[in-house]
Amino acid sequence: MQKLAIILSIFLLLTGCGKAQSGKNAAAEASERVEVPVFDADSAFAYVKRQVDFGPRVPNTAAHRAATEWLAESLRRRGAEVVEQKALLKAFDGTMLNATNIIGQFNPEAEDRLLLLAHYDCRPWADEDADESKRSLPVDGANDGASGVGVLLEVARQIALKNPGCGVDILFVDAEDYGSDEDEDSWALGTKYFVEHPFKEGYVATEAILLDMVGGRDARFYHEYFSQQNAPSLASRVWACAEEAGYGDRFVNRLGGAVNDDHRRLIDAGIPAIDIIEYNPSSGFNPAWHTSADNMDNIDAATLKAVGQTLLNFIYGR
Ligand code: AHN
Ligand code: ZN
Protein backbone atom coordinates (compact mmCIF):
# COMPACT_ATOMS: atom_id res chain seq x y z
CA MET A 1 0.00 0.00 0.00
CA GLN A 2 2.79 2.39 0.96
CA LYS A 3 4.69 1.38 -2.16
CA LEU A 4 1.65 2.15 -4.25
CA ALA A 5 1.36 5.57 -2.62
CA ILE A 6 5.01 6.32 -3.41
CA ILE A 7 4.63 5.23 -7.02
CA LEU A 8 1.46 7.26 -7.30
CA SER A 9 3.03 10.39 -5.88
CA ILE A 10 6.04 10.08 -8.19
CA PHE A 11 3.60 9.80 -11.07
CA LEU A 12 1.74 12.89 -9.87
CA LEU A 13 4.95 14.89 -9.53
CA LEU A 14 6.02 13.92 -13.03
CA THR A 15 2.70 14.94 -14.47
CA GLY A 16 2.52 18.27 -12.66
CA CYS A 17 2.94 20.74 -15.52
CA GLY A 18 0.54 20.90 -18.38
CA LYS A 19 -1.78 18.25 -17.06
CA ALA A 20 -5.41 18.46 -16.11
CA GLN A 21 -6.91 16.54 -13.15
CA SER A 22 -4.00 15.14 -11.17
CA GLY A 23 -6.10 13.75 -8.35
CA LYS A 24 -3.82 15.27 -5.69
CA ASN A 25 -5.24 15.81 -2.24
CA ALA A 26 -5.37 19.34 -0.84
CA ALA A 27 -2.29 18.97 1.38
CA ALA A 28 -0.12 17.54 -1.39
CA GLU A 29 -1.33 20.27 -3.71
CA ALA A 30 -0.50 23.04 -1.24
CA SER A 31 3.01 21.71 -0.57
CA GLU A 32 3.74 21.49 -4.29
CA ARG A 33 2.35 24.89 -5.23
CA VAL A 34 5.08 27.01 -6.73
CA GLU A 35 5.38 30.74 -6.36
CA VAL A 36 3.93 32.27 -9.54
CA PRO A 37 5.96 35.18 -10.96
CA VAL A 38 4.34 38.60 -11.12
CA PHE A 39 3.49 39.62 -14.69
CA ASP A 40 4.91 43.09 -15.39
CA ALA A 41 2.24 44.84 -17.46
CA ASP A 42 4.41 47.91 -18.10
CA SER A 43 7.03 45.67 -19.64
CA ALA A 44 4.37 44.01 -21.83
CA PHE A 45 3.03 47.44 -22.82
CA ALA A 46 6.54 48.49 -23.89
CA TYR A 47 6.81 45.31 -26.01
CA VAL A 48 3.54 46.20 -27.73
CA LYS A 49 4.75 49.74 -28.44
CA ARG A 50 8.11 48.49 -29.70
CA GLN A 51 6.32 46.45 -32.38
CA VAL A 52 4.02 49.31 -33.40
CA ASP A 53 7.10 51.55 -33.70
CA PHE A 54 8.37 49.37 -36.57
CA GLY A 55 5.34 50.52 -38.58
CA PRO A 56 2.62 48.18 -39.87
CA ARG A 57 4.11 44.65 -39.98
CA VAL A 58 2.52 43.75 -43.29
CA PRO A 59 4.19 40.78 -45.03
CA ASN A 60 6.67 41.73 -47.80
CA THR A 61 7.51 45.10 -46.19
CA ALA A 62 10.69 46.35 -44.49
CA ALA A 63 8.81 46.88 -41.20
CA HIS A 64 7.72 43.24 -41.23
CA ARG A 65 11.26 42.00 -41.92
CA ALA A 66 12.70 44.15 -39.13
CA ALA A 67 10.04 42.92 -36.70
CA THR A 68 10.73 39.29 -37.63
CA GLU A 69 14.41 39.65 -36.77
CA TRP A 70 13.70 41.53 -33.56
CA LEU A 71 11.17 38.92 -32.37
CA ALA A 72 13.50 36.00 -33.07
CA GLU A 73 16.32 37.79 -31.25
CA SER A 74 14.00 38.63 -28.34
CA LEU A 75 13.31 34.93 -27.77
CA ARG A 76 16.98 33.97 -28.17
CA ARG A 77 17.89 36.58 -25.57
CA ARG A 78 15.59 34.76 -23.13
CA GLY A 79 17.40 31.49 -23.65
CA ALA A 80 14.87 29.85 -25.92
CA GLU A 81 15.92 27.49 -28.70
CA VAL A 82 14.67 29.43 -31.71
CA VAL A 83 13.62 28.31 -35.17
CA GLU A 84 12.60 30.72 -37.92
CA GLN A 85 10.32 28.75 -40.20
CA LYS A 86 10.30 30.45 -43.61
CA ALA A 87 7.47 29.89 -46.05
CA LEU A 88 6.21 31.37 -49.30
CA LEU A 89 2.43 31.46 -48.93
CA LYS A 90 -0.18 32.27 -51.55
CA ALA A 91 -2.79 34.77 -50.36
CA PHE A 92 -6.42 34.80 -51.58
CA ASP A 93 -5.59 37.59 -54.08
CA GLY A 94 -2.62 35.71 -55.55
CA THR A 95 0.03 37.69 -53.68
CA MET A 96 2.97 35.54 -52.61
CA LEU A 97 3.74 36.29 -48.97
CA ASN A 98 7.27 35.90 -47.62
CA ALA A 99 6.26 34.59 -44.24
CA THR A 100 8.23 33.52 -41.18
CA ASN A 101 6.85 31.63 -38.20
CA ILE A 102 9.07 32.19 -35.17
CA ILE A 103 9.23 29.37 -32.61
CA GLY A 104 11.01 29.67 -29.26
CA GLN A 105 11.31 26.50 -27.19
CA PHE A 106 11.88 26.46 -23.44
CA ASN A 107 12.94 23.12 -21.91
CA PRO A 108 13.03 21.65 -25.43
CA GLU A 109 13.77 18.13 -24.10
CA ALA A 110 10.39 17.86 -22.33
CA GLU A 111 7.86 15.70 -24.12
CA ASP A 112 4.77 17.37 -22.75
CA ARG A 113 4.55 20.73 -24.55
CA LEU A 114 2.36 23.74 -23.93
CA LEU A 115 2.12 25.88 -27.05
CA LEU A 116 1.43 29.61 -26.64
CA LEU A 117 0.87 31.59 -29.81
CA ALA A 118 -0.09 34.96 -31.25
CA HIS A 119 0.08 36.35 -34.77
CA TYR A 120 2.50 39.21 -35.40
CA ASP A 121 1.56 40.26 -38.93
CA CYS A 122 -0.70 43.25 -39.56
CA ARG A 123 -3.73 43.50 -41.78
CA PRO A 124 -2.76 45.39 -44.97
CA TRP A 125 -6.11 47.17 -45.13
CA ALA A 126 -8.17 48.98 -42.48
CA ASP A 127 -11.25 47.76 -44.31
CA GLU A 128 -13.58 48.18 -41.33
CA ASP A 129 -12.82 51.89 -41.00
CA ALA A 130 -15.84 54.23 -41.07
CA ASP A 131 -13.78 56.61 -43.21
CA GLU A 132 -13.66 55.12 -46.70
CA SER A 133 -10.43 56.95 -47.57
CA LYS A 134 -8.62 55.02 -44.83
CA ARG A 135 -9.72 51.54 -45.87
CA SER A 136 -6.81 50.95 -48.23
CA LEU A 137 -4.22 51.78 -45.56
CA PRO A 138 -2.57 49.17 -43.33
CA VAL A 139 -3.47 48.97 -39.64
CA ASP A 140 -1.02 49.65 -36.80
CA GLY A 141 -2.15 46.37 -35.27
CA ALA A 142 -1.48 47.49 -31.70
CA ASN A 143 -4.29 45.27 -30.44
CA ASP A 144 -4.69 42.99 -33.48
CA GLY A 145 -1.26 41.40 -33.45
CA ALA A 146 1.11 43.29 -31.17
CA SER A 147 -0.91 42.82 -27.93
CA GLY A 148 -0.74 39.01 -27.90
CA VAL A 149 2.92 39.04 -28.90
CA GLY A 150 3.69 41.65 -26.21
CA VAL A 151 2.12 39.48 -23.52
CA LEU A 152 4.09 36.43 -24.72
CA LEU A 153 7.37 38.39 -24.80
CA GLU A 154 6.82 39.25 -21.14
CA VAL A 155 5.96 35.60 -20.41
CA ALA A 156 9.27 34.64 -22.08
CA ARG A 157 11.13 37.16 -19.90
CA GLN A 158 9.55 35.66 -16.78
CA ILE A 159 10.38 32.11 -17.90
CA ALA A 160 14.02 33.16 -18.34
CA LEU A 161 14.03 34.53 -14.77
CA LYS A 162 12.41 31.41 -13.30
CA ASN A 163 12.18 28.12 -15.15
CA PRO A 164 8.70 26.61 -14.79
CA GLY A 165 10.28 23.21 -15.47
CA CYS A 166 7.84 22.20 -18.18
CA GLY A 167 8.00 22.35 -21.95
CA VAL A 168 6.76 25.69 -23.25
CA ASP A 169 6.80 26.76 -26.89
CA ILE A 170 6.13 30.35 -27.86
CA LEU A 171 5.03 30.74 -31.46
CA PHE A 172 4.83 34.11 -33.19
CA VAL A 173 2.87 33.18 -36.21
CA ASP A 174 2.80 35.04 -39.52
CA ALA A 175 0.21 35.65 -42.26
CA GLU A 176 -2.91 35.42 -40.11
CA ASP A 177 -4.51 38.65 -41.19
CA TYR A 178 -4.13 38.70 -45.00
CA GLY A 179 -7.59 37.16 -45.42
CA SER A 180 -10.86 37.80 -47.22
CA ASP A 181 -14.41 37.60 -45.87
CA GLU A 182 -15.31 35.62 -49.00
CA ASP A 183 -13.06 32.70 -48.07
CA GLU A 184 -12.68 31.45 -44.52
CA ASP A 185 -9.59 29.40 -45.48
CA SER A 186 -7.76 32.55 -46.54
CA TRP A 187 -6.96 33.46 -42.90
CA ALA A 188 -4.38 31.93 -40.58
CA LEU A 189 -2.05 30.84 -43.40
CA GLY A 190 1.02 30.83 -41.14
CA THR A 191 -0.58 28.47 -38.62
CA LYS A 192 -1.82 26.22 -41.43
CA TYR A 193 1.78 25.98 -42.65
CA PHE A 194 3.01 25.35 -39.09
CA VAL A 195 0.75 22.32 -38.60
CA GLU A 196 1.47 20.90 -42.06
CA HIS A 197 5.26 21.31 -41.84
CA PRO A 198 6.68 20.27 -38.42
CA PHE A 199 9.56 22.69 -37.70
CA LYS A 200 11.35 19.78 -36.04
CA GLU A 201 10.95 16.05 -36.47
CA GLY A 202 8.18 14.53 -34.41
CA TYR A 203 7.02 17.81 -32.90
CA VAL A 204 3.63 17.54 -31.18
CA ALA A 205 2.03 20.15 -28.93
CA THR A 206 -0.02 18.77 -26.05
CA GLU A 207 -2.35 21.76 -25.96
CA ALA A 208 -2.33 25.32 -27.22
CA ILE A 209 -3.47 28.77 -26.13
CA LEU A 210 -3.87 31.52 -28.71
CA LEU A 211 -3.88 35.18 -27.72
CA ASP A 212 -5.57 37.60 -30.11
CA MET A 213 -6.64 41.16 -29.31
CA VAL A 214 -5.79 41.02 -25.63
CA GLY A 215 -4.90 44.68 -25.05
CA GLY A 216 -8.09 46.68 -25.58
CA ARG A 217 -9.35 49.07 -22.92
CA ASP A 218 -11.92 47.35 -20.65
CA ALA A 219 -11.76 44.16 -22.74
CA ARG A 220 -13.78 41.17 -21.56
CA PHE A 221 -12.93 37.63 -22.60
CA TYR A 222 -15.88 35.35 -23.22
CA HIS A 223 -15.48 31.69 -24.17
CA GLU A 224 -14.99 31.34 -27.90
CA TYR A 225 -17.20 28.79 -29.69
CA PHE A 226 -14.62 26.54 -31.42
CA SER A 227 -12.47 26.55 -28.27
CA GLN A 228 -15.43 25.49 -26.18
CA GLN A 229 -16.44 22.79 -28.68
CA ASN A 230 -12.98 21.27 -29.03
CA ALA A 231 -11.09 21.99 -25.83
CA PRO A 232 -13.67 22.63 -23.08
CA SER A 233 -11.47 21.34 -20.25
CA LEU A 234 -8.50 23.48 -21.31
CA ALA A 235 -10.81 26.51 -21.43
CA SER A 236 -12.16 25.72 -17.95
CA ARG A 237 -8.65 25.42 -16.51
CA VAL A 238 -7.57 28.75 -18.01
CA TRP A 239 -10.73 30.54 -16.86
CA ALA A 240 -10.20 29.04 -13.38
CA CYS A 241 -6.68 30.51 -13.36
CA ALA A 242 -8.14 33.91 -14.26
CA GLU A 243 -10.51 33.64 -11.32
CA GLU A 244 -7.66 32.56 -9.03
CA ALA A 245 -5.50 35.48 -10.23
CA GLY A 246 -8.32 37.91 -9.44
CA TYR A 247 -9.52 38.52 -13.01
CA GLY A 248 -12.84 36.71 -12.93
CA ASP A 249 -14.48 39.96 -14.01
CA ARG A 250 -12.39 40.01 -17.23
CA PHE A 251 -12.77 36.32 -18.06
CA VAL A 252 -16.51 35.84 -18.31
CA ASN A 253 -17.83 32.31 -17.94
CA ARG A 254 -20.24 32.63 -20.87
CA LEU A 255 -20.08 32.02 -24.59
CA GLY A 256 -19.03 34.99 -26.77
CA GLY A 257 -19.10 33.97 -30.42
CA ALA A 258 -17.44 31.84 -33.08
CA VAL A 259 -14.18 33.31 -34.36
CA ASN A 260 -12.26 31.99 -37.35
CA ASP A 261 -8.74 32.29 -36.00
CA ASP A 262 -5.34 30.54 -35.80
CA HIS A 263 -6.55 28.05 -33.16
CA ARG A 264 -8.86 26.42 -35.74
CA ARG A 265 -5.87 25.25 -37.76
CA LEU A 266 -4.43 23.63 -34.62
CA ILE A 267 -7.78 22.02 -33.81
CA ASP A 268 -7.92 20.72 -37.40
CA ALA A 269 -4.56 19.07 -36.70
CA GLY A 270 -5.87 17.39 -33.56
CA ILE A 271 -4.35 19.74 -30.98
CA PRO A 272 -6.71 20.94 -28.21
CA ALA A 273 -6.56 24.71 -28.64
CA ILE A 274 -8.38 27.74 -27.30
CA ASP A 275 -8.52 31.39 -28.32
CA ILE A 276 -8.39 34.12 -25.71
CA ILE A 277 -9.92 36.94 -27.71
CA GLU A 278 -12.02 40.03 -27.12
CA TYR A 279 -15.32 39.19 -28.75
CA ASN A 280 -18.52 40.45 -27.18
CA PRO A 281 -21.66 38.38 -27.82
CA SER A 282 -23.69 41.51 -28.60
CA SER A 283 -21.16 43.94 -30.10
CA GLY A 284 -18.48 41.64 -31.57
CA PHE A 285 -14.81 42.63 -31.79
CA ASN A 286 -13.30 45.75 -30.24
CA PRO A 287 -14.57 48.81 -32.20
CA ALA A 288 -11.00 49.55 -33.35
CA TRP A 289 -10.73 46.15 -35.09
CA HIS A 290 -9.40 46.50 -38.66
CA THR A 291 -9.60 50.29 -38.46
CA SER A 292 -7.09 53.13 -38.25
CA ALA A 293 -7.94 53.33 -34.53
CA ASP A 294 -6.14 50.07 -33.75
CA ASN A 295 -3.22 52.03 -32.33
CA MET A 296 -1.46 52.51 -28.98
CA ASP A 297 -4.20 54.86 -27.71
CA ASN A 298 -6.48 51.86 -27.37
CA ILE A 299 -3.99 49.68 -25.46
CA ASP A 300 -4.47 49.31 -21.74
CA ALA A 301 -1.80 47.80 -19.50
CA ALA A 302 -4.55 46.60 -17.12
CA THR A 303 -5.93 44.32 -19.83
CA LEU A 304 -2.46 42.98 -20.69
CA LYS A 305 -2.00 42.31 -16.97
CA ALA A 306 -5.24 40.30 -16.65
CA VAL A 307 -4.27 38.06 -19.55
CA GLY A 308 -0.57 37.80 -18.74
CA GLN A 309 -1.05 37.00 -15.05
CA THR A 310 -3.68 34.40 -15.92
CA LEU A 311 -1.20 32.75 -18.28
CA LEU A 312 1.61 32.76 -15.70
CA ASN A 313 -0.74 31.21 -13.13
CA PHE A 314 -1.61 28.56 -15.68
CA ILE A 315 2.03 27.82 -16.59
CA TYR A 316 3.43 27.74 -13.04
CA GLY A 317 0.37 26.46 -11.19
CA ARG A 318 0.29 22.94 -12.58
C1 AHN B 1 -12.61 37.08 -38.95
O1 AHN B 1 -12.32 38.00 -39.65
C2 AHN B 1 -14.01 36.74 -38.66
N1 AHN B 1 -11.70 36.34 -38.38
C3 AHN B 1 -10.32 36.60 -38.47
C4 AHN B 1 -9.76 36.56 -37.12
C5 AHN B 1 -8.86 37.69 -36.87
C6 AHN B 1 -8.61 38.72 -37.70
N2 AHN B 1 -8.19 37.89 -35.80
C7 AHN B 1 -7.52 38.98 -35.94
N3 AHN B 1 -7.77 39.52 -37.07
ZN1 ZN C 1 -7.16 41.09 -37.83
PDB file of C-alpha atoms and ligand atoms in Angstrom, residues 119 123 144 176-177 187 212-213 289-290, ligand 2:
ATOM      1  CA  HIS A 119       0.079  36.350 -34.774  1.00  0.00           C
ATOM      2  CA  ARG A 123      -3.729  43.502 -41.779  1.00  0.00           C
ATOM      3  CA  ASP A 144      -4.689  42.990 -33.480  1.00  0.00           C
ATOM      4  CA  GLU A 176      -2.913  35.420 -40.106  1.00  0.00           C
ATOM      5  CA  ASP A 177      -4.513  38.650 -41.190  1.00  0.00           C
ATOM      6  CA  TRP A 187      -6.963  33.456 -42.904  1.00  0.00           C
ATOM      7  CA  ASP A 212      -5.566  37.602 -30.110  1.00  0.00           C
ATOM      8  CA  MET A 213      -6.638  41.155 -29.308  1.00  0.00           C
ATOM      9  CA  TRP A 289     -10.735  46.150 -35.085  1.00  0.00           C
ATOM     10  CA  HIS A 290      -9.398  46.499 -38.657  1.00  0.00           C
TER      11      HIS A 290
HETATM   12 ZN    ZN B   2      -7.157  41.089 -37.826  1.00  0.00          ZN
END
